[in-house]
Amino acid sequence: MKIGVVIPAAGQGKRMGTKKSKQFLMLEKKPIFIHTLLVFENYPAVSEIVVVTKKEEIAEVERLIRHYGIQKVTHVIEGGRERQDSVYEGLKYLHTDWVMVHDAVRPFVTPTALDRLLRIIPNGRAAILAVPVKDTIKQVDRDGNVEQSLDRSKLWAVQTPQLFERKLLWEAHQLAKEQNLAVTDDAMMVEQLGITVQVVLGEYNNIKLTTPEDLILAEAICKACKAR
Amino acid sequence: MKIGVVIPAAGQGKRMGTKKSKQFLMLEKKPIFIHTLLVFENYPAVSEIVVVTKKEEIAEVERLIRHYGIQKVTHVIEGGRERQDSVYEGLKYLHTDWVMVHDAVRPFVTPTALDRLLRIIPNGRAAILAVPVKDTIKQVDRDGNVEQSLDRSKLWAVQTPQLFERKLLWEAHQLAKEQNLAVTDDAMMVEQLGITVQVVLGEYNNIKLTTPEDLILAEAICKACKAR
């Protein structure tokens, strides 16, 4: 089984409050996105990786990929305006039957979690990593009043990677483009096609690094799991 | 304005994987719940605090409160089986017009956040601190399939303190007891009475320490805000 990976890395780092795109920030002496790429580089089922980034950062991304000896990245390409546009561009360069989409700034995904995700093949067509929500979540109206307390036992916080049959995800992206759908993840596009998306237990440490607080936690996670 | 505080501290620490109740774990040389109590001790509008804990831990809690010179705690009492039973017991010992309920293991609440919360007085009757949810949240069925992607823009993760007119919260607890309602926070009981609960912006650092990963983050937060 061969699996392709799209890594959208065209984020602005606005919430991080830095000039540099957040994926370039250093974590234990390596840029964050290099940690992320190394997970897939070392995961046997992955055969090709496409990194999608801002035009002005392509050269720097390519240089770092060479510097850290990463072999599986076949293309570093220019992204679109929104995350979903970047994923769409990335999909054009993959040839595998299956594809994973994974955030560049989510470096703590483990091979164990990837193993669990891939177990839906061949019976499922789409699956995501997620963890049960620990907080009480309320639905709030525009005036800042509680509309509804949600049933926490059914709520999961979505992570990446998200795994799809490549052709299914392509079809879903085209539908989303045609219909101008606002979506927050790739799974949501596939849901729009009426396809069942399976939820696979992820790990709480598989955080997305988007704020300065996240970076503090990331350093702590790094120190806790010395293996890295 | 005088405000009473109930601190439910009868948790088991099961998720923390320790023998000791989690509120006794040390953070920068003080037990977690002492950090929490000091916030309210030093907050002028708070006039009385009731701590609700397990019977076998009352003596230890009282000793630590004396050791750290905390003056506003009027009672340390035995809790009930569930968190809501403990809050109910605590409410019996308060005399103020307003009450805040706050988790013992949420030590990072700030005076600034409390100021914002109290601004609903006198127009509102109930308010909670909460932060916008950053993750994509999906509703998942019992078979582990996605039922629905929720509209993230309306979702808030609930924190404490939660602020209420004392008599209103008492009424809400009695209704919840009578009707055997399963609730995850005090606000939900008040919602059942048809009362509007206002949502006030909290702070992402105001985390609840329930897992070993949370403790790692807590140490990092302590180091980041040296003032503490």
Tab-separated table of C-alpha atoms in Angstrom:
chain	number	residue	atom	x	y	z
A	1	MET	CA	0.000	0.000	0.000
A	2	LYS	CA	1.342	3.415	-0.994
A	3	ILE	CA	0.083	6.605	0.543
A	4	GLY	CA	0.665	10.186	-0.538
A	5	VAL	CA	0.729	13.113	1.856
A	6	VAL	CA	-0.241	16.752	1.324
A	7	ILE	CA	1.231	19.186	3.831
A	8	PRO	CA	-0.427	22.608	3.661
A	9	ALA	CA	2.205	25.043	4.996
A	10	ALA	CA	1.062	28.394	3.658
A	11	GLY	CA	-0.219	29.743	6.988
A	12	GLN	CA	0.527	33.295	8.003
A	13	GLY	CA	1.526	32.878	11.618
A	14	LYS	CA	-0.757	35.789	12.524
A	15	ARG	CA	-1.891	34.192	15.742
A	16	MET	CA	1.721	33.386	16.604
A	17	GLY	CA	2.555	37.070	16.474
A	18	THR	CA	5.761	36.486	14.527
A	19	LYS	CA	6.956	37.751	11.173
A	20	LYS	CA	8.188	34.347	10.137
A	21	SER	CA	5.603	31.781	9.031
A	22	LYS	CA	4.970	29.616	12.060
A	23	GLN	CA	6.241	26.417	10.454
A	24	PHE	CA	9.781	27.846	10.398
A	25	LEU	CA	9.912	28.445	14.153
A	26	MET	CA	12.483	26.293	15.886
A	27	LEU	CA	11.604	23.494	18.262
A	28	GLU	CA	14.519	21.596	19.798
A	29	LYS	CA	16.894	22.845	17.112
A	30	LYS	CA	14.762	21.960	14.080
A	31	PRO	CA	12.064	23.963	12.286
A	32	ILE	CA	8.605	22.754	13.283
A	33	PHE	CA	7.665	21.587	9.785
A	34	ILE	CA	10.832	19.511	9.548
A	35	HIS	CA	9.790	17.577	12.662
A	36	THR	CA	6.461	17.001	10.930
A	37	LEU	CA	8.005	15.882	7.643
A	38	LEU	CA	10.379	13.485	9.431
A	39	VAL	CA	7.425	11.560	10.876
A	40	PHE	CA	6.206	10.769	7.341
A	41	GLU	CA	9.736	10.347	5.947
A	42	ASN	CA	10.240	7.553	8.480
A	43	TYR	CA	6.810	5.978	8.052
A	44	PRO	CA	7.098	3.128	5.517
A	45	ALA	CA	3.606	3.298	3.965
A	46	VAL	CA	4.187	6.866	2.804
A	47	SER	CA	5.721	7.030	-0.658
A	48	GLU	CA	5.391	10.682	-1.699
A	49	ILE	CA	4.876	14.037	-0.022
A	50	VAL	CA	3.828	17.380	-1.509
A	51	VAL	CA	4.479	20.515	0.537
A	52	VAL	CA	2.320	23.542	-0.298
A	53	THR	CA	3.661	26.884	0.840
A	54	LYS	CA	3.758	30.588	0.032
A	55	LYS	CA	5.527	31.498	-3.212
A	56	GLU	CA	8.214	33.533	-1.471
A	57	GLU	CA	9.009	30.655	0.886
A	58	ILE	CA	9.393	27.841	-1.642
A	59	ALA	CA	13.175	28.238	-1.941
A	60	GLU	CA	13.672	28.234	1.833
A	61	VAL	CA	11.439	25.176	2.280
A	62	GLU	CA	13.348	23.331	-0.449
A	63	ARG	CA	16.680	24.260	1.121
A	64	LEU	CA	15.637	22.976	4.563
A	65	ILE	CA	14.249	19.745	3.097
A	66	ARG	CA	17.619	19.119	1.440
A	67	HIS	CA	19.515	20.151	4.559
A	68	TYR	CA	17.684	17.596	6.711
A	69	GLY	CA	18.010	14.869	4.085
A	70	ILE	CA	14.296	14.348	3.500
A	71	GLN	CA	13.815	12.149	0.404
A	72	LYS	CA	10.093	11.628	-0.003
A	73	VAL	CA	9.088	15.197	-0.853
A	74	THR	CA	8.463	15.167	-4.606
A	75	HIS	CA	7.186	18.733	-4.968
A	76	VAL	CA	7.196	22.014	-3.099
A	77	ILE	CA	4.523	24.167	-4.702
A	78	GLU	CA	2.733	27.463	-4.310
A	79	GLY	CA	-0.458	27.432	-2.246
A	80	GLY	CA	-3.775	29.165	-2.699
A	81	ARG	CA	-5.564	31.819	-0.712
A	82	GLU	CA	-7.207	29.497	1.808
A	83	ARG	CA	-6.006	26.242	3.334
A	84	GLN	CA	-8.453	24.291	1.182
A	85	ASP	CA	-7.074	25.901	-1.970
A	86	SER	CA	-3.599	24.764	-0.953
A	87	VAL	CA	-4.726	21.195	-0.396
A	88	TYR	CA	-6.454	21.255	-3.797
A	89	GLU	CA	-3.230	22.357	-5.483
A	90	GLY	CA	-1.256	19.692	-3.640
A	91	LEU	CA	-3.620	16.904	-4.684
A	92	LYS	CA	-2.766	17.542	-8.347
A	93	TYR	CA	0.768	16.230	-7.808
A	94	LEU	CA	-0.065	12.920	-6.124
A	95	HIS	CA	-0.494	9.538	-7.816
A	96	THR	CA	-1.301	7.223	-4.918
A	97	ASP	CA	-4.668	5.551	-4.273
A	98	TRP	CA	-4.791	7.027	-0.789
A	99	VAL	CA	-3.873	10.415	0.564
A	100	MET	CA	-3.325	11.904	4.006
A	101	VAL	CA	-3.673	15.645	4.596
A	102	HIS	CA	-1.658	16.858	7.569
A	103	ASP	CA	-0.958	20.275	9.103
A	104	ALA	CA	2.673	21.400	8.812
A	105	VAL	CA	2.538	22.691	12.390
A	106	ARG	CA	1.348	19.455	14.005
A	107	PRO	CA	4.721	17.790	14.634
A	108	PHE	CA	3.733	15.334	17.372
A	109	VAL	CA	1.712	12.817	15.374
A	110	THR	CA	3.087	9.330	16.072
A	111	PRO	CA	3.514	6.189	13.942
A	112	THR	CA	1.152	4.445	16.370
A	113	ALA	CA	-1.619	6.915	15.583
A	114	LEU	CA	-0.905	6.573	11.837
A	115	ASP	CA	-1.129	2.780	12.184
A	116	ARG	CA	-4.557	3.107	13.775
A	117	LEU	CA	-5.747	5.501	11.085
A	118	LEU	CA	-4.631	3.255	8.237
A	119	ARG	CA	-6.532	0.316	9.674
A	120	ILE	CA	-9.727	1.627	8.041
A	121	ILE	CA	-8.266	0.552	4.687
A	122	PRO	CA	-9.751	-1.148	2.679
A	123	ASN	CA	-13.198	-1.120	4.293
A	124	GLY	CA	-13.568	2.639	4.824
A	125	ARG	CA	-13.032	5.480	2.381
A	126	ALA	CA	-12.352	8.356	4.769
A	127	ALA	CA	-11.099	8.674	8.346
A	128	ILE	CA	-9.784	11.299	10.703
A	129	LEU	CA	-7.819	11.350	13.933
A	130	ALA	CA	-9.686	13.003	16.784
A	131	VAL	CA	-9.826	13.021	20.578
A	132	PRO	CA	-12.803	13.236	22.938
A	133	VAL	CA	-13.470	16.811	24.013
A	134	LYS	CA	-12.566	17.406	27.677
A	135	ASP	CA	-14.210	20.808	28.138
A	136	THR	CA	-17.871	21.576	28.477
A	137	ILE	CA	-18.835	23.170	25.164
A	138	LYS	CA	-21.672	25.629	24.783
A	139	GLN	CA	-23.264	27.081	21.702
A	140	VAL	CA	-23.356	30.853	22.061
A	141	ASP	CA	-25.419	33.375	20.116
A	142	ARG	CA	-24.162	36.641	18.624
A	143	ASP	CA	-25.119	38.590	21.740
A	144	GLY	CA	-22.873	36.402	23.904
A	145	ASN	CA	-25.636	34.410	25.564
A	146	VAL	CA	-25.699	30.637	25.912
A	147	GLU	CA	-28.039	29.052	23.378
A	148	GLN	CA	-27.386	25.450	24.311
A	149	SER	CA	-25.089	23.197	26.337
A	150	LEU	CA	-23.935	20.438	24.009
A	151	ASP	CA	-23.795	16.740	24.884
A	152	ARG	CA	-20.072	16.364	25.509
A	153	SER	CA	-20.108	12.585	25.217
A	154	LYS	CA	-20.644	12.896	21.461
A	155	LEU	CA	-18.096	15.650	20.780
A	156	TRP	CA	-14.637	15.017	19.349
A	157	ALA	CA	-11.895	17.525	18.625
A	158	VAL	CA	-10.572	16.938	15.141
A	159	GLN	CA	-6.872	16.586	14.364
A	160	THR	CA	-4.874	15.613	11.341
A	161	PRO	CA	-3.859	13.548	9.448
A	162	GLN	CA	-7.112	13.005	7.684
A	163	LEU	CA	-7.069	9.997	5.359
A	164	PHE	CA	-9.044	9.623	2.129
A	165	GLU	CA	-9.222	7.725	-1.103
A	166	ARG	CA	-7.431	10.228	-3.286
A	167	LYS	CA	-10.123	10.330	-5.955
A	168	LEU	CA	-12.839	10.806	-3.357
A	169	LEU	CA	-11.061	13.796	-1.823
A	170	TRP	CA	-10.470	15.281	-5.267
A	171	GLU	CA	-14.154	14.987	-6.089
A	172	ALA	CA	-15.040	16.536	-2.712
A	173	HIS	CA	-12.731	19.482	-3.317
A	174	GLN	CA	-14.222	20.096	-6.725
A	175	LEU	CA	-17.721	20.087	-5.295
A	176	ALA	CA	-16.648	22.489	-2.535
A	177	LYS	CA	-15.135	24.822	-5.138
A	178	GLU	CA	-18.206	24.743	-7.372
A	179	GLN	CA	-20.584	25.329	-4.503
A	180	ASN	CA	-18.317	27.763	-2.658
A	181	LEU	CA	-18.676	25.771	0.554
A	182	ALA	CA	-17.099	27.158	3.705
A	183	VAL	CA	-15.376	24.259	5.440
A	184	THR	CA	-12.926	23.949	8.319
A	185	ASP	CA	-11.410	20.610	7.343
A	186	ASP	CA	-11.180	18.182	4.447
A	187	ALA	CA	-13.444	15.655	6.116
A	188	MET	CA	-16.274	18.173	6.045
A	189	MET	CA	-16.088	18.302	2.241
A	190	VAL	CA	-16.312	14.535	2.050
A	191	GLU	CA	-19.255	14.583	4.472
A	192	GLN	CA	-21.014	16.881	1.970
A	193	LEU	CA	-20.829	14.054	-0.552
A	194	GLY	CA	-22.762	11.849	1.868
A	195	ILE	CA	-19.743	9.628	2.521
A	196	THR	CA	-19.238	8.209	6.025
A	197	VAL	CA	-16.149	9.591	7.736
A	198	GLN	CA	-14.759	7.339	10.455
A	199	VAL	CA	-13.301	8.771	13.638
A	200	VAL	CA	-10.103	7.149	14.881
A	201	LEU	CA	-8.692	7.843	18.347
A	202	GLY	CA	-5.743	10.226	18.149
A	203	GLU	CA	-3.484	11.483	20.931
A	204	TYR	CA	-3.907	14.632	23.046
A	205	ASN	CA	-0.266	15.538	22.427
A	206	ASN	CA	-0.893	15.848	18.686
A	207	ILE	CA	-1.491	19.588	19.038
A	208	LYS	CA	-1.467	22.242	16.348
A	209	LEU	CA	1.048	24.977	17.130
A	210	THR	CA	-0.753	28.239	16.465
A	211	THR	CA	-0.179	30.492	19.498
A	212	PRO	CA	2.852	31.351	21.668
A	213	GLU	CA	1.281	29.259	24.486
A	214	ASP	CA	1.270	26.271	22.148
A	215	LEU	CA	5.010	26.686	21.617
A	216	ILE	CA	5.605	26.569	25.372
A	217	LEU	CA	3.627	23.354	25.579
A	218	ALA	CA	5.490	21.986	22.561
A	219	GLU	CA	8.865	22.503	24.247
A	220	ALA	CA	7.499	20.691	27.293
A	221	ILE	CA	6.197	17.790	25.175
A	222	CYS	CA	9.602	17.555	23.479
A	223	LYS	CA	11.344	17.329	26.825
A	224	ALA	CA	8.848	14.774	28.117
A	225	CYS	CA	9.323	12.393	25.192
A	226	LYS	CA	13.100	12.380	25.013
A	227	ALA	CA	13.121	9.943	22.109
A	228	ARG	CA	12.483	12.755	19.659
B	1	MET	CA	-20.419	44.240	46.639
B	2	LYS	CA	-19.561	41.016	48.467
B	3	ILE	CA	-19.090	37.751	46.671
B	4	GLY	CA	-18.831	34.248	48.069
B	5	VAL	CA	-16.844	31.459	46.425
B	6	VAL	CA	-17.412	27.713	46.424
B	7	ILE	CA	-14.357	25.628	45.560
B	8	PRO	CA	-15.252	21.995	44.837
B	9	ALA	CA	-12.063	20.045	45.623
B	10	ALA	CA	-13.282	16.518	46.112
B	11	GLY	CA	-11.966	15.166	42.803
B	12	GLN	CA	-10.258	11.787	42.667
B	13	GLY	CA	-7.245	12.500	40.491
B	14	LYS	CA	-8.011	9.326	38.513
B	15	ARG	CA	-7.021	10.897	35.216
B	16	MET	CA	-3.861	12.266	36.827
B	17	GLY	CA	-2.787	8.709	37.650
B	18	THR	CA	-1.677	9.665	41.163
B	19	LYS	CA	-2.733	8.426	44.592
B	20	LYS	CA	-2.934	11.916	45.976
B	21	SER	CA	-5.954	14.032	45.038
B	22	LYS	CA	-4.819	16.237	42.205
B	23	GLN	CA	-5.337	19.519	44.050
B	24	PHE	CA	-2.473	18.612	46.420
B	25	LEU	CA	0.095	18.209	43.638
B	26	MET	CA	2.855	20.767	43.810
B	27	LEU	CA	3.315	23.522	41.264
B	28	GLU	CA	6.236	25.895	41.812
B	29	LYS	CA	6.508	24.881	45.488
B	30	LYS	CA	2.831	25.294	46.401
B	31	PRO	CA	-0.090	22.843	46.182
B	32	ILE	CA	-2.261	23.596	43.149
B	33	PHE	CA	-5.365	24.454	45.190
B	34	ILE	CA	-3.384	26.950	47.281
B	35	HIS	CA	-2.469	28.845	44.092
B	36	THR	CA	-6.182	28.860	43.289
B	37	LEU	CA	-7.253	30.049	46.742
B	38	LEU	CA	-4.664	32.838	46.724
B	39	VAL	CA	-6.264	34.383	43.643
B	40	PHE	CA	-9.531	34.825	45.543
B	41	GLU	CA	-7.805	35.698	48.831
B	42	ASN	CA	-6.203	38.635	47.046
B	43	TYR	CA	-9.310	39.680	45.116
B	44	PRO	CA	-11.091	42.438	47.084
B	45	ALA	CA	-14.714	41.687	46.079
B	46	VAL	CA	-14.500	38.174	47.539
B	47	SER	CA	-15.521	38.087	51.201
B	48	GLU	CA	-15.921	34.378	52.000
B	49	ILE	CA	-14.769	31.074	50.547
B	50	VAL	CA	-16.034	27.542	51.219
B	51	VAL	CA	-13.802	24.631	50.236
B	52	VAL	CA	-15.545	21.295	49.684
B	53	THR	CA	-13.327	18.240	49.829
B	54	LYS	CA	-13.250	14.559	50.741
B	55	LYS	CA	-13.847	13.762	54.415
B	56	GLU	CA	-10.418	12.212	54.887
B	57	GLU	CA	-8.714	15.268	53.409
B	58	ILE	CA	-10.417	18.005	55.452
B	59	ALA	CA	-7.688	18.130	58.100
B	60	GLU	CA	-4.899	18.368	55.514
B	61	VAL	CA	-6.751	21.081	53.567
B	62	GLU	CA	-7.290	23.067	56.792
B	63	ARG	CA	-3.629	22.702	57.729
B	64	LEU	CA	-2.426	23.989	54.355
B	65	ILE	CA	-4.866	26.920	54.420
B	66	ARG	CA	-3.441	27.950	57.805
B	67	HIS	CA	0.129	27.348	56.642
B	68	TYR	CA	-0.263	29.696	53.690
B	69	GLY	CA	-2.077	32.315	55.764
B	70	ILE	CA	-5.338	32.284	53.839
B	71	GLN	CA	-7.973	34.236	55.796
B	72	LYS	CA	-11.137	34.204	53.724
B	73	VAL	CA	-11.937	30.487	53.935
B	74	THR	CA	-14.799	30.259	56.422
B	75	HIS	CA	-15.496	26.527	56.106
B	76	VAL	CA	-13.840	23.365	54.835
B	77	ILE	CA	-16.595	20.788	54.505
B	78	GLU	CA	-17.215	17.293	53.253
B	79	GLY	CA	-18.332	16.950	49.623
B	80	GLY	CA	-20.903	14.738	47.968
B	81	ARG	CA	-20.612	11.946	45.462
B	82	GLU	CA	-20.600	14.126	42.344
B	83	ARG	CA	-19.184	17.587	41.747
B	84	GLN	CA	-22.673	19.071	41.736
B	85	ASP	CA	-23.401	17.517	45.156
B	86	SER	CA	-20.281	19.200	46.504
B	87	VAL	CA	-21.284	22.595	45.142
B	88	TYR	CA	-24.757	22.117	46.676
B	89	GLU	CA	-23.230	21.425	50.090
B	90	GLY	CA	-20.924	24.421	49.775
B	91	LEU	CA	-23.769	26.803	48.924
B	92	LYS	CA	-25.368	26.117	52.321
B	93	TYR	CA	-22.527	27.938	54.064
B	94	LEU	CA	-22.545	31.172	52.056
B	95	HIS	CA	-24.419	34.376	52.894
B	96	THR	CA	-23.511	36.690	50.021
B	97	ASP	CA	-25.890	37.887	47.292
B	98	TRP	CA	-23.559	36.574	44.635
B	99	VAL	CA	-21.529	33.398	44.355
B	100	MET	CA	-18.733	32.187	42.131
B	101	VAL	CA	-18.093	28.466	41.655
B	102	HIS	CA	-14.496	27.697	40.708
B	103	ASP	CA	-12.513	24.488	40.168
B	104	ALA	CA	-9.784	23.876	42.752
B	105	VAL	CA	-7.444	22.753	39.980
B	106	ARG	CA	-7.777	25.855	37.800
B	107	PRO	CA	-5.036	28.011	39.365
B	108	PHE	CA	-4.396	30.414	36.479
B	109	VAL	CA	-7.542	32.516	36.606
B	110	THR	CA	-6.568	36.196	36.751
B	111	PRO	CA	-8.022	39.266	38.489
B	112	THR	CA	-8.507	40.753	35.014
B	113	ALA	CA	-10.778	37.879	34.012
B	114	LEU	CA	-12.672	38.150	37.329
B	115	ASP	CA	-13.149	41.887	36.708
B	116	ARG	CA	-14.698	41.147	33.319
B	117	LEU	CA	-16.970	38.468	34.779
B	118	LEU	CA	-18.251	40.738	37.552
B	119	ARG	CA	-19.171	43.444	35.076
B	120	ILE	CA	-22.468	41.608	34.382
B	121	ILE	CA	-23.630	42.747	37.846
B	122	PRO	CA	-26.275	44.075	38.345
B	123	ASN	CA	-27.869	43.641	34.919
B	124	GLY	CA	-27.299	39.917	34.494
B	125	ARG	CA	-28.040	37.066	36.865
B	126	ALA	CA	-25.606	34.422	35.627
B	127	ALA	CA	-22.336	34.462	33.683
B	128	ILE	CA	-19.468	32.147	32.848
B	129	LEU	CA	-15.917	32.537	31.607
B	130	ALA	CA	-15.290	30.771	28.317
B	131	VAL	CA	-12.973	30.904	25.308
B	132	PRO	CA	-13.716	30.382	21.618
B	133	VAL	CA	-13.030	26.804	20.561
B	134	LYS	CA	-9.932	26.549	18.352
B	135	ASP	CA	-10.389	22.986	17.118
B	136	THR	CA	-12.849	21.733	14.570
B	137	ILE	CA	-15.461	19.843	16.600
B	138	LYS	CA	-17.519	16.998	15.211
B	139	GLN	CA	-20.469	15.180	16.641
B	140	VAL	CA	-19.763	11.457	16.489
B	141	ASP	CA	-22.211	8.559	16.809
B	142	ARG	CA	-21.720	5.426	18.916
B	143	ASP	CA	-20.191	3.550	16.015
B	144	GLY	CA	-17.448	6.145	15.669
B	145	ASN	CA	-18.778	7.801	12.520
B	146	VAL	CA	-19.135	11.541	12.022
B	147	GLU	CA	-22.762	12.631	12.400
B	148	GLN	CA	-22.185	16.322	11.913
B	149	SER	CA	-19.482	18.991	11.710
B	150	LEU	CA	-20.470	21.753	14.101
B	151	ASP	CA	-20.324	25.477	13.330
B	152	ARG	CA	-17.147	26.414	15.181
B	153	SER	CA	-17.913	30.125	15.175
B	154	LYS	CA	-20.665	29.531	17.755
B	155	LEU	CA	-18.759	27.160	20.045
B	156	TRP	CA	-17.137	28.210	23.297
B	157	ALA	CA	-15.155	26.066	25.739
B	158	VAL	CA	-16.447	26.677	29.231
B	159	GLN	CA	-14.187	27.513	32.155
B	160	THR	CA	-14.711	28.631	35.708
B	161	PRO	CA	-15.450	30.753	37.698
B	162	GLN	CA	-19.119	30.719	36.956
B	163	LEU	CA	-20.986	33.598	38.613
B	164	PHE	CA	-24.599	33.533	39.828
B	165	GLU	CA	-27.050	35.229	42.087
B	166	ARG	CA	-26.730	32.922	45.066
B	167	LYS	CA	-30.457	32.304	45.411
B	168	LEU	CA	-30.779	31.560	41.720
B	169	LEU	CA	-28.037	28.938	41.825
B	170	TRP	CA	-29.574	27.381	44.939
B	171	GLU	CA	-32.925	27.110	43.188
B	172	ALA	CA	-31.256	25.611	40.132
B	173	HIS	CA	-29.453	22.994	42.224
B	174	GLN	CA	-32.684	22.010	43.938
B	175	LEU	CA	-34.427	21.591	40.611
B	176	ALA	CA	-31.513	19.505	39.296
B	177	LYS	CA	-31.687	17.273	42.381
B	178	GLU	CA	-35.453	16.808	42.147
B	179	GLN	CA	-35.369	16.016	38.469
B	180	ASN	CA	-32.130	14.045	38.618
B	181	LEU	CA	-30.638	16.108	35.802
B	182	ALA	CA	-27.255	15.110	34.454
B	183	VAL	CA	-25.242	18.300	34.048
B	184	THR	CA	-21.605	19.095	33.385
B	185	ASP	CA	-21.532	22.558	34.922
B	186	ASP	CA	-23.534	24.864	37.158
B	187	ALA	CA	-24.557	27.115	34.305
B	188	MET	CA	-26.404	24.216	32.697
B	189	MET	CA	-28.658	23.936	35.740
B	190	VAL	CA	-29.479	27.619	35.534
B	191	GLU	CA	-30.159	27.264	31.804
B	192	GLN	CA	-32.753	24.626	32.739
B	193	LEU	CA	-34.618	27.326	34.646
B	194	GLY	CA	-34.856	29.332	31.453
B	195	ILE	CA	-32.469	31.990	32.741
B	196	THR	CA	-30.064	33.636	30.290
B	197	VAL	CA	-26.429	32.788	30.987
B	198	GLN	CA	-23.967	35.355	29.663
B	199	VAL	CA	-20.633	34.295	28.209
B	200	VAL	CA	-17.634	36.411	29.189
B	201	LEU	CA	-14.267	36.090	27.459
B	202	GLY	CA	-11.807	34.133	29.617
B	203	GLU	CA	-8.150	33.350	28.973
B	204	TYR	CA	-6.684	30.294	27.238
B	205	ASN	CA	-4.183	29.886	30.080
B	206	ASN	CA	-7.001	29.303	32.583
B	207	ILE	CA	-6.707	25.545	32.132
B	208	LYS	CA	-8.030	22.783	34.369
B	209	LEU	CA	-5.220	20.492	35.513
B	210	THR	CA	-6.556	16.978	35.051
B	211	THR	CA	-3.885	14.987	33.220
B	212	PRO	CA	-0.079	14.667	33.535
B	213	GLU	CA	0.236	16.628	30.241
B	214	ASP	CA	-1.681	19.477	31.872
B	215	LEU	CA	0.875	19.573	34.683
B	216	ILE	CA	3.696	19.933	32.158
B	217	LEU	CA	1.873	22.832	30.554
B	218	ALA	CA	1.167	24.334	33.986
B	219	GLU	CA	4.873	24.373	34.869
B	220	ALA	CA	5.526	26.098	31.549
B	221	ILE	CA	2.794	28.687	32.177
B	222	CYS	CA	4.262	29.346	35.648
B	223	LYS	CA	7.677	29.940	34.164
B	224	ALA	CA	6.245	32.182	31.452
B	225	CYS	CA	4.394	34.474	33.855
B	226	LYS	CA	7.149	35.001	36.396
B	227	ALA	CA	4.974	37.285	38.522
B	228	ARG	CA	3.326	34.271	40.157
